[in-house]
Coordinates of C-alpha atoms and ligand atoms in Angstrom, one line a residue:
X169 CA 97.4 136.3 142.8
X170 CA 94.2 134.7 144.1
X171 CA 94.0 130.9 142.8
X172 CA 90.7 129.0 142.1
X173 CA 90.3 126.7 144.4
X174 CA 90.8 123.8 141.7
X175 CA 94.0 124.3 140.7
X176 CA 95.0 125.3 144.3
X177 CA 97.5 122.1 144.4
X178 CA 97.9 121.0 140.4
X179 CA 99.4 118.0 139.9
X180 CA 102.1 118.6 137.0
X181 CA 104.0 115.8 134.5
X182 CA 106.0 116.7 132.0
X183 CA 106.3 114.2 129.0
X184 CA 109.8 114.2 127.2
X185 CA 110.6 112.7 124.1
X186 CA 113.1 113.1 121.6
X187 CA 111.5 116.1 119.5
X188 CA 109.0 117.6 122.4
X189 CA 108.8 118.2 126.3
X190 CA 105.1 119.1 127.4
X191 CA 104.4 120.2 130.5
X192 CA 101.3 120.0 131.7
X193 CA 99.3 120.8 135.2
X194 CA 96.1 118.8 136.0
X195 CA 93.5 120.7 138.2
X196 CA 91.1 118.4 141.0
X197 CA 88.8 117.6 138.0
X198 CA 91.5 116.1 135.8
X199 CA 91.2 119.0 133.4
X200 CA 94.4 120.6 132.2
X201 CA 95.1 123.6 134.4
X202 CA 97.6 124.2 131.6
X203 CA 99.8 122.9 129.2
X204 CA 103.2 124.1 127.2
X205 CA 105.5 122.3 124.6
X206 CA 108.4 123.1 123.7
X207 CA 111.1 121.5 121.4
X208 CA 113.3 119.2 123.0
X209 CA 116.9 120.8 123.1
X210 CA 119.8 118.9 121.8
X211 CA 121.9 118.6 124.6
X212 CA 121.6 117.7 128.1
X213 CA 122.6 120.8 130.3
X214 CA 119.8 122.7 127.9
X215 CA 117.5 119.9 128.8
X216 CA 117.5 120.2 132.4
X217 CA 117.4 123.9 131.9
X218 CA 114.4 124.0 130.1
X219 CA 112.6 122.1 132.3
X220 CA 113.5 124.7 135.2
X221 CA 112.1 127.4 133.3
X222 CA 109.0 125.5 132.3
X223 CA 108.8 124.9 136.3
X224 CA 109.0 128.7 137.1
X225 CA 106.4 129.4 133.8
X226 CA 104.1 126.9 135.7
X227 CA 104.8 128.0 139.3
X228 CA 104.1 131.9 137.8
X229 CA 100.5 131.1 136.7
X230 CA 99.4 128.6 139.2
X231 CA 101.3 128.7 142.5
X232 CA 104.0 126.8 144.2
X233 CA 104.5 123.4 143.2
X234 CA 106.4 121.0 145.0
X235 CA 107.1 118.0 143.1
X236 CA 106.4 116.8 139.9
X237 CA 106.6 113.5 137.2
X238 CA 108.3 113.0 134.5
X239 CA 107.4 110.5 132.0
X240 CA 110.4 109.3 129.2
X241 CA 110.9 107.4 126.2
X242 CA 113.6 105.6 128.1
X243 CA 113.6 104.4 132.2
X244 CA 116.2 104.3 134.8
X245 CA 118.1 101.7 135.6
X246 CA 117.1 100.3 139.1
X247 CA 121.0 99.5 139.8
X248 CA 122.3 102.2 138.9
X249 CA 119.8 105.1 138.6
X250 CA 121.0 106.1 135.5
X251 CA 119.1 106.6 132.0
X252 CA 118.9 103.6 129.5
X253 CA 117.2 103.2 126.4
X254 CA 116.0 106.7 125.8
X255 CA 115.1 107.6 121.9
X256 CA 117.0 111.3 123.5
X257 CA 120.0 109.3 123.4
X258 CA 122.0 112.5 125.2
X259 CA 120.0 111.4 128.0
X260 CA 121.6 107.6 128.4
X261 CA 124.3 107.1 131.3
X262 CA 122.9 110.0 133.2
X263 CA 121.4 109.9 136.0
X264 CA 118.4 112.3 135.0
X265 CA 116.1 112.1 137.9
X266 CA 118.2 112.8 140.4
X267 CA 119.9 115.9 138.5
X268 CA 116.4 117.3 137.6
X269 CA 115.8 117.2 141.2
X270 CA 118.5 118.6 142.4
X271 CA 118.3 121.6 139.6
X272 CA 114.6 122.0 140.6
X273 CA 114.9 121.3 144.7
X274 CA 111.7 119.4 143.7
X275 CA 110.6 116.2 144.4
X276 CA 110.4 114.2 140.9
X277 CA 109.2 111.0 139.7
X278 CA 110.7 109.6 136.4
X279 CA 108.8 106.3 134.5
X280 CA 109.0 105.6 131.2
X281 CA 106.0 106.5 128.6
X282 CA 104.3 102.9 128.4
X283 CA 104.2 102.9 131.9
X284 CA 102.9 106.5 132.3
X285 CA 99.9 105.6 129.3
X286 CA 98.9 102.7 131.7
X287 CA 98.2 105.1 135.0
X288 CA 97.0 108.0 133.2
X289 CA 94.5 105.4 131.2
X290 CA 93.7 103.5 134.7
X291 CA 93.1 106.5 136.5
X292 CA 90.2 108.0 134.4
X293 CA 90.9 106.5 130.7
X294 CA 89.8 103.7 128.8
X295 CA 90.7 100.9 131.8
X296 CA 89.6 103.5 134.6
X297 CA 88.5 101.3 137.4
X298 CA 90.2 98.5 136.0
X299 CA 92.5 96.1 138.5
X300 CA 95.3 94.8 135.9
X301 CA 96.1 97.3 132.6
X302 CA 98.5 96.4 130.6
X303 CA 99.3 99.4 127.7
X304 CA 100.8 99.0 124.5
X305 CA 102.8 101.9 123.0
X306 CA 102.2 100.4 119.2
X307 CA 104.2 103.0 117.0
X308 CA 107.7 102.6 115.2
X309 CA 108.3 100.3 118.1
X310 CA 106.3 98.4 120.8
X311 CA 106.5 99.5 124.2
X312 CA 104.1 97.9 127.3
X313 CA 103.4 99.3 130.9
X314 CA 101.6 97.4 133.5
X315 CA 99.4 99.4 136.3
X316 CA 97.7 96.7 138.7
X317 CA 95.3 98.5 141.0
X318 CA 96.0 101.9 139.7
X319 CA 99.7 101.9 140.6
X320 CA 102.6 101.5 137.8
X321 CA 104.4 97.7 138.2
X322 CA 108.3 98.6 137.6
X323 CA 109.3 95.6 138.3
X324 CA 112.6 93.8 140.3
X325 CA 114.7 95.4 137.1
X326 CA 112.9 97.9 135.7
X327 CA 111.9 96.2 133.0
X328 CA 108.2 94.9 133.8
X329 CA 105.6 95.4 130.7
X330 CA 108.6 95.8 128.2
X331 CA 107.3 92.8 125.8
X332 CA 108.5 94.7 122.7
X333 CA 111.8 92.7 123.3
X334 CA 110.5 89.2 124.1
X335 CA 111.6 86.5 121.8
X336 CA 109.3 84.6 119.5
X337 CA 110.3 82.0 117.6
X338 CA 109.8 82.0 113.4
X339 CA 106.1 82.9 112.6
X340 CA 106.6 83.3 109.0
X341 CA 107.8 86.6 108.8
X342 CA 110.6 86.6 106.2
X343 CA 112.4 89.3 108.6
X344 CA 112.4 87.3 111.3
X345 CA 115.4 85.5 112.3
X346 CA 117.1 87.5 109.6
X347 CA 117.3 90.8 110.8
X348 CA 118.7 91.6 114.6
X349 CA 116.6 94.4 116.5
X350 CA 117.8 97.4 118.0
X351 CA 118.2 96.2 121.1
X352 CA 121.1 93.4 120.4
X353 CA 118.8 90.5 120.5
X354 CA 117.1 88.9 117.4
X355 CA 113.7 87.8 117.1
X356 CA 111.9 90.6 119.3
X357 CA 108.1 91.2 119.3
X358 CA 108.9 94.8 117.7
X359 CA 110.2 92.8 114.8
X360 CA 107.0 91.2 113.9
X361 CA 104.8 93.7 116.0
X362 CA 105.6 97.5 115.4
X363 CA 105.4 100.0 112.4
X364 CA 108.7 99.3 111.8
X365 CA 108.3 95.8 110.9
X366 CA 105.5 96.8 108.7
X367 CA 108.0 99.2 106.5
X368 CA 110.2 96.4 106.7
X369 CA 108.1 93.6 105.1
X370 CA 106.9 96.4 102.9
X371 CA 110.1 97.2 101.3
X372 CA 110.9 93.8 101.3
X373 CA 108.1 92.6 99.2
X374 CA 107.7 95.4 97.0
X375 CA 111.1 97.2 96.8
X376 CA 109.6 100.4 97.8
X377 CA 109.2 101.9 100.7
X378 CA 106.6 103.0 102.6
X379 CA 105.4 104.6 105.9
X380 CA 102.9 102.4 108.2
X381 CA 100.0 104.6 107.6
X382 CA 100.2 104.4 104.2
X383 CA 100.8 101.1 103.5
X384 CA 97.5 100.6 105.9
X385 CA 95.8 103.4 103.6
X386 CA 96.8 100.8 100.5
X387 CA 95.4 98.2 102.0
X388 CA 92.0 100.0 102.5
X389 CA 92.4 100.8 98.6
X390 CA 92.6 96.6 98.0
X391 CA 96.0 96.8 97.8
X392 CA 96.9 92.9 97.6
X393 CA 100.2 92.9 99.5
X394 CA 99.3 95.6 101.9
X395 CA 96.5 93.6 102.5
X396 CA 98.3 90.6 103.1
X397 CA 101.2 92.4 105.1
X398 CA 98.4 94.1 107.6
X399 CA 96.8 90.6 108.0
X400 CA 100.2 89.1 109.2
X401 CA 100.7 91.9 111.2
X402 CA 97.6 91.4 113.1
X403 CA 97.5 88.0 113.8
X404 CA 101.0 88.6 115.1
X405 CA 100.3 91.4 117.2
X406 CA 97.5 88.7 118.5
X407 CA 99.8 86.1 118.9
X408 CA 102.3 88.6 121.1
X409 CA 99.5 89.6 122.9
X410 CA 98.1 86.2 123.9
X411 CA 101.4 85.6 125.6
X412 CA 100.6 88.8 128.1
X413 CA 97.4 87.5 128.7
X414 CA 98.3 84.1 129.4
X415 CA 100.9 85.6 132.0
X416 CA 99.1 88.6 133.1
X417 CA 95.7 88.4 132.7
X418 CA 95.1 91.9 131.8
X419 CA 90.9 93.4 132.6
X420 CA 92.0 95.5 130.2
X421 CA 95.0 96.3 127.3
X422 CA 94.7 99.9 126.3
X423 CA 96.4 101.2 123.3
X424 CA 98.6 104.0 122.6
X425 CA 101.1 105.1 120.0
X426 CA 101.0 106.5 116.4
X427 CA 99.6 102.8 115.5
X428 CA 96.7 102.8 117.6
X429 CA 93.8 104.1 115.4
X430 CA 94.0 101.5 113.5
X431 CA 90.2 99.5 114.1
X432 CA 91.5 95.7 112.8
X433 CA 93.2 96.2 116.6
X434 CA 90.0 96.4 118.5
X435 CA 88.1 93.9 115.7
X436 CA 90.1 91.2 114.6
X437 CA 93.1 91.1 117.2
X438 CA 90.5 89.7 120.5
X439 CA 89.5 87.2 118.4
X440 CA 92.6 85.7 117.3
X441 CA 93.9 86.4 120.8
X442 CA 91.5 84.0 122.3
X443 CA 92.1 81.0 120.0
X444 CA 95.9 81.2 121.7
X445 CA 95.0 82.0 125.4
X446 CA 95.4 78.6 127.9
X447 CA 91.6 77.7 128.3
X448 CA 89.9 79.8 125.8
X449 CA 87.5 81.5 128.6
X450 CA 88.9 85.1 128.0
X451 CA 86.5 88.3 128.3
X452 CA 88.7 90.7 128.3
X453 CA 89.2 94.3 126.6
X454 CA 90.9 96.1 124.5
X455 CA 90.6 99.7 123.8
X456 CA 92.6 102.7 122.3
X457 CA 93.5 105.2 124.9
X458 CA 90.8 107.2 125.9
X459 CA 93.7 110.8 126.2
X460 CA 95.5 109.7 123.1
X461 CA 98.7 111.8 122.9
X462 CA 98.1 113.0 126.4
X463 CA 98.4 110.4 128.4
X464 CA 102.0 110.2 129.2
X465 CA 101.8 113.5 130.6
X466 CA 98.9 112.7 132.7
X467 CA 100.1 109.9 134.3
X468 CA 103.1 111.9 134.8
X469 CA 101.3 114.3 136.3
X470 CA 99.6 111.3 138.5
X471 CA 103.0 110.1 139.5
X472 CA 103.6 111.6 142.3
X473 CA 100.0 111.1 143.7
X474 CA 101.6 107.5 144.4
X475 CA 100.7 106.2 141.3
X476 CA 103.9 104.0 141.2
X477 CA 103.6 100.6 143.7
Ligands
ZN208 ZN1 114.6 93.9 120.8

């Protein structure tokens, strides 16, 4: 088979969550060559399976392809080199990467979905051009990449960008200090920050419960505590935020997750950011991903074009 000459050498991420793997090849323009999803399988032999016969589906239309990215909802351990954290819990305590590459003989590079968001979105999103990017993954939870100088910041454990599990101290929030997070410590961001804490402060107010988008679709109705519960979620997502600025200086925080549609983000937040950031002189950005739901497979597919420093 004769191949175009732009998608000679397709770059190709796949994007693996608990209910989906997408594949997806990127041609020299930074269209999609091609795409496929595919329900994520329940197990983990089936898992690395499945993403062998996505390979030889890709390889079939488009040529040889010698490596390829792999963003998670989960990372590797730097120690260790195994899975943590991943919401495809079959995936924790294995050592993913290296088993995909040896099921594949390909070359693969593995980085979690936050951090994938901020090279796809630094490459030719939102922050394209942009020297420090920090992403938010705002959905049930709060996830954070970093990408200075187009290349993903890992960091000495892994760990760099994850400021979903930093502790504040009590804002007000009647869950804080009361309820412990996921992740074994109390007091997190996500508890005050994410979706989830907006259910939670929901149902504790009201009794009932309630998904995020419609308690936000109440408070557009003048719902009185919706109203109220959005406003404290905003000023603390501002509040959160400000911290990253005042250690990061972000050009620009681009947003991603089921959360980040919602406009009081990109209109209210900045403002109550810069009343909290050291000096007040803050011009910076923020601004909802420019590939949406895409971006963690493009910046897996940018992954192993050295888009990890
Ligand atoms: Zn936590």
């Amino acid at each position: 088979m004769t191949m175009p000459s732009s998608v000679k050498s397709p770059l190709v991420g796949f994007d693996l969550c608990a209910t989906k793997i997408e594949v997806a090849a990127l041609d020299d323009g930074g269209g999609f060559a091609l795409r496929m999803r595919q329900p994520t399988p329940d197990n983990y032999a089936a898992t690395i399976k499945l993403f062998g016969d996505l390979l030889a589906e890709v390889e079939a239309q488009l040529g040889p392809v010698d490596s390829f990215g792999v963003s998670a909802c989960g990372s590797l351990s730097r120690r260790t080199g195994m899975m943590r954290n991943a919401n495809a819990t079959f995936l924790n305590g294995r050592p993913f990467e290296r088993d995909l590459a040896q099921a594949s003989h390909r070359k693969v590079v593995l980085s979690n979905d936050a951090n994938c968001l901020a090279a796809s979105e630094a490459f030719d999103g939102s922050a394209a051009g942009a020297g420090i990017v920090f992403a938010v993954v705002l959905g049930n939870g709060c996830g954070g990449g970093i990408a200075i100088n187009g290349k993903i910041v890992e960091g000495a454990n892994g760990i760099a960008g994850e400021w979903g599990h930093n502790p504040v101290p009590g804002t007000g929030n009647p869950t804080v200090g009361q309820t412990r997070c996921w992740c074994g410590h109390a007091n997190c961001v996500e508890m005050s920050s994410s979706g989830a804490a907006l259910v939670q402060n929901y149902r504790d107010r009201t009794g009932r419960d309630a998904e995020a988008d419609a308690i936000i679709k109440l408070m557009r109705s003048g719902d009185a505590v919706a109203s109220k519960i959005i406003s404290e979620w905003i000023e603390h997502l501002a509040r959160n935020l400000a911290t990253i600025a005042n250690i990061l200086d972000p050009d620009v925080f681009v947003f991603g997750g089921s959360l980040a549609y919602v406009p009081e983000i990109y209109s209210k937040v900045p403002q109550i950011m810069k009343a909290h950031i050291f000096g007040g002189d803050w011009f910076s950005r923020l601004k909802p991903a420019k590939w949406g739901d895409s971006s963690g497979v493009r910046g897996a597919a940018r992954l192993t074009a050295q888009a990890i420093g």
